[in-house]
Structures are given as structure tokens and as C-alpha cells.
CSV table of C-alpha atoms in Angstrom, one decimal:
chain,number,residue,atom,x,y,z
A,1,MET,CA,-21.2,2.6,6.5
A,2,ALA,CA,-17.7,3.2,7.0
A,3,ASP,CA,-15.5,5.9,5.5
A,4,ILE,CA,-12.2,4.5,4.3
A,5,LEU,CA,-9.2,6.2,3.0
A,6,PHE,CA,-7.1,5.1,0.2
A,7,VAL,CA,-3.9,6.3,-0.1
A,8,LEU,CA,-1.9,6.0,-3.5
A,9,THR,CA,1.1,7.1,-4.8
A,10,GLY,CA,1.4,10.0,-7.1
A,11,THR,CA,4.3,9.0,-9.2
A,12,ASP,CA,4.6,7.3,-12.4
A,13,VAL,CA,8.5,6.3,-12.1
A,14,TRP,CA,10.9,4.5,-9.7
A,15,THR,CA,14.4,5.5,-9.9
A,16,LEU,CA,16.7,2.5,-10.2
A,17,ASN,CA,20.2,2.3,-8.7
A,18,ASP,CA,21.6,3.1,-12.2
A,19,GLY,CA,19.4,6.4,-12.1
A,20,THR,CA,17.1,5.0,-14.9
A,21,LYS,CA,13.3,5.8,-14.5
A,22,HIS,CA,11.5,2.8,-14.5
A,23,PRO,CA,7.7,3.5,-15.5
A,24,THR,CA,5.5,2.2,-12.8
A,25,GLY,CA,2.6,3.5,-10.4
A,26,PHE,CA,0.0,1.8,-8.3
A,27,TRP,CA,-0.7,-1.9,-9.1
A,28,ALA,CA,-4.3,-1.9,-10.5
A,29,GLU,CA,-5.3,-5.3,-8.7
A,30,GLU,CA,-4.1,-3.9,-5.1
A,31,ALA,CA,-6.4,-0.9,-5.6
A,32,VAL,CA,-9.4,-2.4,-7.5
A,33,VAL,CA,-10.1,-5.6,-5.7
A,34,PRO,CA,-9.9,-4.0,-2.1
A,35,TYR,CA,-12.3,-1.2,-3.7
A,36,GLN,CA,-14.6,-3.7,-4.8
A,37,VAL,CA,-14.8,-6.0,-1.8
A,38,LEU,CA,-15.1,-3.0,0.8
A,39,THR,CA,-17.6,-1.1,-1.5
A,40,ALA,CA,-19.7,-4.1,-2.1
A,41,ALA,CA,-19.9,-4.6,1.8
A,42,GLY,CA,-21.7,-0.9,1.8
A,43,HIS,CA,-18.4,1.2,2.6
A,44,ARG,CA,-17.4,4.4,0.9
A,45,VAL,CA,-13.9,5.0,-0.5
A,46,THR,CA,-12.0,8.3,-0.6
A,47,VAL,CA,-8.5,8.7,-2.3
A,48,ALA,CA,-5.7,10.7,-1.4
A,49,THR,CA,-2.1,11.1,-3.0
A,50,PRO,CA,1.0,13.3,-2.5
A,51,GLY,CA,0.0,16.6,-3.9
A,52,GLY,CA,-3.4,15.4,-5.2
A,53,ALA,CA,-2.1,14.0,-8.1
A,54,VAL,CA,-4.3,11.8,-10.3
A,55,PRO,CA,-2.8,8.4,-9.6
A,56,VAL,CA,-1.5,6.4,-12.5
A,57,ALA,CA,-1.8,2.6,-12.8
A,58,ASP,CA,1.4,0.5,-13.6
A,59,ARG,CA,0.7,-0.4,-17.3
A,60,ALA,CA,1.9,-3.9,-16.4
A,61,SER,CA,-1.0,-4.2,-14.1
A,62,LEU,CA,-3.6,-3.6,-16.8
A,63,THR,CA,-3.2,-6.6,-19.0
A,64,ASP,CA,-6.4,-8.1,-17.2
A,65,PRO,CA,-9.1,-6.9,-19.3
A,66,GLU,CA,-11.4,-7.1,-16.4
A,67,ILE,CA,-9.1,-5.1,-13.8
A,68,ALA,CA,-8.6,-2.4,-16.5
A,69,ALA,CA,-12.1,-2.0,-17.3
A,70,ALA,CA,-12.9,-2.1,-13.6
A,71,LEU,CA,-10.3,0.6,-12.7
A,72,GLU,CA,-11.6,2.9,-15.4
A,73,ALA,CA,-15.2,2.8,-13.7
A,74,ILE,CA,-13.8,3.8,-10.3
A,75,ALA,CA,-14.3,7.8,-10.2
A,76,GLU,CA,-12.9,8.1,-7.0
A,77,PHE,CA,-9.3,7.4,-8.5
A,78,ARG,CA,-9.4,10.2,-10.5
A,79,GLN,CA,-10.6,12.7,-8.1
A,80,PRO,CA,-8.2,12.5,-5.2
A,81,LEU,CA,-7.6,14.8,-2.2
A,82,VAL,CA,-4.4,16.3,-1.4
A,83,LEU,CA,-2.6,14.0,1.2
A,84,ALA,CA,-1.1,16.7,3.3
A,85,GLU,CA,-4.5,18.0,3.9
A,86,VAL,CA,-6.1,14.8,5.0
A,87,ASP,CA,-6.8,13.8,8.7
A,88,PRO,CA,-7.0,10.1,9.4
A,89,ALA,CA,-9.3,10.7,12.4
A,90,ASP,CA,-12.1,11.8,9.7
A,91,TYR,CA,-11.9,8.0,8.4
A,92,ASP,CA,-12.9,4.6,9.7
A,93,ALA,CA,-10.1,2.7,8.3
A,94,VAL,CA,-6.8,3.7,5.9
A,95,PHE,CA,-5.5,1.3,3.3
A,96,TYR,CA,-2.4,1.7,1.2
A,97,PRO,CA,-2.1,-0.5,-2.1
A,98,GLY,CA,1.3,-1.2,-3.8
A,99,GLY,CA,3.2,-1.0,-6.9
A,100,HIS,CA,6.6,0.2,-7.1
A,101,GLY,CA,5.2,3.8,-6.9
A,102,PRO,CA,5.2,3.9,-3.2
A,103,MET,CA,9.0,2.9,-3.3
A,104,GLU,CA,9.7,6.2,-4.9
A,105,ASP,CA,7.5,9.0,-3.0
A,106,LEU,CA,5.4,7.5,-0.1
A,107,ALA,CA,8.8,5.6,1.3
A,108,VAL,CA,10.1,9.3,2.1
A,109,ASP,CA,6.6,11.4,2.3
A,110,ALA,CA,6.5,13.2,5.7
A,111,ASP,CA,2.8,13.9,5.4
A,112,SER,CA,2.1,10.2,4.8
A,113,GLY,CA,4.2,9.3,7.3
A,114,ARG,CA,2.5,11.3,10.0
A,115,LEU,CA,-0.8,10.1,8.6
A,116,LEU,CA,0.5,6.2,9.5
A,117,THR,CA,1.7,7.0,12.6
A,118,LYS,CA,-1.8,8.7,13.7
A,119,ALA,CA,-3.6,5.9,12.2
A,120,LEU,CA,-1.8,3.1,13.7
A,121,ALA,CA,-2.1,4.3,17.2
A,122,SER,CA,-5.9,5.5,16.7
A,123,GLY,CA,-6.6,1.5,16.6
A,124,ARG,CA,-8.6,1.9,13.6
A,125,PRO,CA,-8.1,-0.4,10.9
A,126,LEU,CA,-5.0,0.1,8.6
A,127,GLY,CA,-4.4,-2.0,5.7
A,128,VAL,CA,-1.2,-2.2,3.5
A,129,VAL,CA,-0.4,-5.0,0.8
A,130,CYS,CA,2.6,-5.6,-1.5
A,131,HIS,CA,5.0,-2.7,-1.9
A,132,GLY,CA,2.6,-0.3,0.0
A,133,PRO,CA,4.6,-0.9,3.2
A,134,ALA,CA,7.4,0.9,1.7
A,135,ALA,CA,5.2,3.9,3.0
A,136,LEU,CA,5.8,2.7,6.7
A,137,LEU,CA,9.2,3.7,6.4
A,138,ALA,CA,8.4,7.4,6.8
A,139,ALA,CA,6.6,7.0,9.7
A,140,ARG,CA,8.2,8.0,12.7
A,141,THR,CA,7.4,8.2,16.7
A,142,GLU,CA,8.4,11.3,18.8
A,143,ASP,CA,11.6,9.7,19.7
A,144,GLY,CA,12.8,9.1,16.0
A,145,GLY,CA,11.7,5.1,16.1
A,146,SER,CA,9.5,3.4,13.9
A,147,PRO,CA,5.6,3.0,15.3
A,148,PHE,CA,5.9,-0.3,13.4
A,149,ALA,CA,8.9,-2.0,15.2
A,150,GLY,CA,7.6,-5.1,17.1
A,151,TYR,CA,4.7,-5.4,14.8
A,152,ARG,CA,4.3,-8.7,12.7
A,153,LEU,CA,3.8,-7.7,9.1
A,154,THR,CA,4.4,-8.8,5.5
A,155,GLY,CA,5.0,-7.1,2.3
A,156,PHE,CA,6.8,-7.8,-1.2
A,157,THR,CA,9.5,-10.1,-0.9
A,158,ASN,CA,13.2,-10.2,-1.6
A,159,ALA,CA,12.6,-13.3,-3.4
A,160,GLU,CA,9.7,-12.0,-5.3
A,161,GLU,CA,11.7,-8.9,-6.4
A,162,THR,CA,14.4,-11.4,-7.5
A,163,GLN,CA,11.6,-13.2,-9.5
A,164,ALA,CA,10.4,-10.1,-11.1
A,165,GLY,CA,13.7,-9.5,-12.3
A,166,LEU,CA,14.2,-6.0,-10.4
A,167,ALA,CA,16.2,-6.9,-7.4
A,168,ASP,CA,19.8,-6.2,-8.9
A,169,ARG,CA,18.4,-2.8,-10.1
A,170,ALA,CA,16.5,-1.7,-6.9
A,171,PRO,CA,18.3,1.0,-4.8
A,172,TRP,CA,16.9,-1.1,-1.8
A,173,LEU,CA,14.7,-4.1,-1.2
A,174,LEU,CA,11.3,-3.7,0.9
A,175,GLN,CA,11.8,-6.9,3.0
A,176,ASP,CA,15.3,-5.5,4.1
A,177,ARG,CA,14.0,-2.0,5.1
A,178,LEU,CA,11.4,-3.6,6.8
A,179,VAL,CA,13.3,-5.8,9.1
A,180,ALA,CA,15.9,-2.9,9.6
A,181,LEU,CA,13.1,-0.7,11.3
A,182,GLY,CA,12.2,-3.5,13.7
A,183,ALA,CA,9.4,-5.2,12.2
A,184,ASP,CA,8.7,-8.8,12.4
A,185,PHE,CA,8.4,-9.8,8.6
A,186,GLU,CA,6.7,-12.8,7.9
A,187,GLU,CA,7.6,-14.3,4.3
A,188,GLY,CA,5.1,-16.7,2.8
A,189,GLU,CA,5.6,-18.5,-0.5
A,190,PRO,CA,6.4,-16.5,-3.4
A,191,TRP,CA,3.3,-14.9,-5.3
A,192,ALA,CA,0.7,-17.1,-3.1
A,193,PRO,CA,-1.9,-15.0,-1.2
A,194,HIS,CA,-0.4,-14.4,2.4
A,195,SER,CA,-1.9,-11.8,5.0
A,196,VAL,CA,-0.7,-10.9,8.4
A,197,VAL,CA,-2.7,-9.4,11.0
A,198,ASP,CA,-1.4,-7.7,14.1
A,199,ARG,CA,-3.6,-5.6,16.4
A,200,ASN,CA,-5.4,-3.2,13.9
A,201,LEU,CA,-2.5,-3.7,11.2
A,202,VAL,CA,-3.3,-5.7,8.5
A,203,THR,CA,-0.7,-6.7,5.7
A,204,GLY,CA,-0.6,-8.6,2.4
A,205,GLN,CA,2.6,-9.8,0.8
A,206,ASN,CA,1.8,-9.6,-3.1
A,207,PRO,CA,-1.2,-8.6,-5.3
A,208,ALA,CA,-2.7,-12.0,-5.0
A,209,SER,CA,-2.9,-11.0,-1.4
A,210,SER,CA,-5.3,-8.1,-2.0
A,211,ALA,CA,-8.5,-9.6,-1.3
A,212,LEU,CA,-7.1,-11.1,2.0
A,213,VAL,CA,-6.4,-7.6,3.4
A,214,ALA,CA,-9.6,-6.2,2.3
A,215,THR,CA,-11.4,-9.0,4.1
A,216,GLY,CA,-9.3,-8.5,6.8
A,217,LEU,CA,-10.3,-4.5,7.1
A,218,LEU,CA,-13.7,-5.6,7.0
A,219,GLU,CA,-13.4,-8.3,10.1
A,220,LEU,CA,-11.9,-5.4,12.0
A,221,LEU,CA,-14.4,-2.9,11.1
A,222,LYS,CA,-17.0,-5.3,12.3
A,223,ALA,CA,-15.2,-5.9,15.7
């Protein structure tokens, strides 16, 4: 049995470029499906958030009653650890789900950035999906660069943000920022399952890619 750390956003808003607070949080499917896949394989999940805030699911992600019911039944999401107090060395793998929340807090969270840098360097499996890769922006090497520069990865694309109707109001677009930090961004078809594995990093493009990322983590845990 492996111990897997889920790092979730601690905010329920995303500040748009006009200052509007857009209600958000984490995307339920992106947390629930990997939780189900990983725990069904016998692994244990622990949750952490900035400040230990109880994470809030984006209400738009709760339209599927099965996902909503499954989320309600997961006690770990209601008992998060304080992210700043977490050592990734205590876990066999780390996973970041998305939702627009990470664009607000994890993208600039130094504690999360340090955790990601250590997790990547450890060689242990690291999974990130959809808008979760926003958290990679806060990770830094000792020389100030990104530890994810040169890695093949994916995340929520500009095309998907445009089709979702929020690209024009977003203060920045995730794909643009990931490319700017030096990552080799691999874009799949909008909304279709798409996952990229590079060394110990497993990334998924969108909510439909959640199961692929979880399966990728399982494969790395077996290696």
C-alpha cells in the first residue's frame, strides 16, 4: 500500500482580469476519479491545502449526481493537512487536481512550489491534471529557473479555455505560462482524454484525462 498526497486548492474564487471574483474551487471529477482509482488499488490518500482550508468543489463540477455523491462520501477531503507542514518525502506519490482554484492560490504558493520541486527531484510519481499545472509556476530551482523546464507535459489548453468562455476574462492562460517557463507543452484535441508521461511526471489535459493520470501514477508506483 502506497501513501499518496493530494494537494488541493484552498480558494473558492478566481480573480478575473476585471477584478471580478469568479466562483470556483477544485473540479470534483479530477479529485474523485483519481481517488477512486488509487484507493481501489489499495493505496491510501491524504489531502493537504494552503492553510489547511477545507477544499471547496466548483459547483459547476457537481452536476453529475454520481460524482457529487462520491465526493460527499470521501472523508479525507474534509480533513486536510496544512500544506506548509507537509513533507513530500513522507509520501510515495503526489497528485494535484485542477479546477480554476489553483490559478488563484497554488500558482503563487511558495510552500506548494517547494513541495513540487522536491517531489519532482525525488523521482517519486507526480501527477497533475487540467488547471492543476498552474501550481508548477510556483516551483523554482536554486538558480531561479523552473524545475519543469524541458519536461514534456500537458494541461488545460488555450482552445479549451476559449471554448469554456473564460479566455477573454482570464488574467493569464495556463498553456501560455507553461510554455513560457520552458516546458514542452503537448496539446491534444479539446476535451478529449490526453495524458503525457515524462520521467516521473504524469500530466493530464482536462477533466476527461483524470483517469489516465491516475492510471499513469499506478504504473509508476509499480515500477
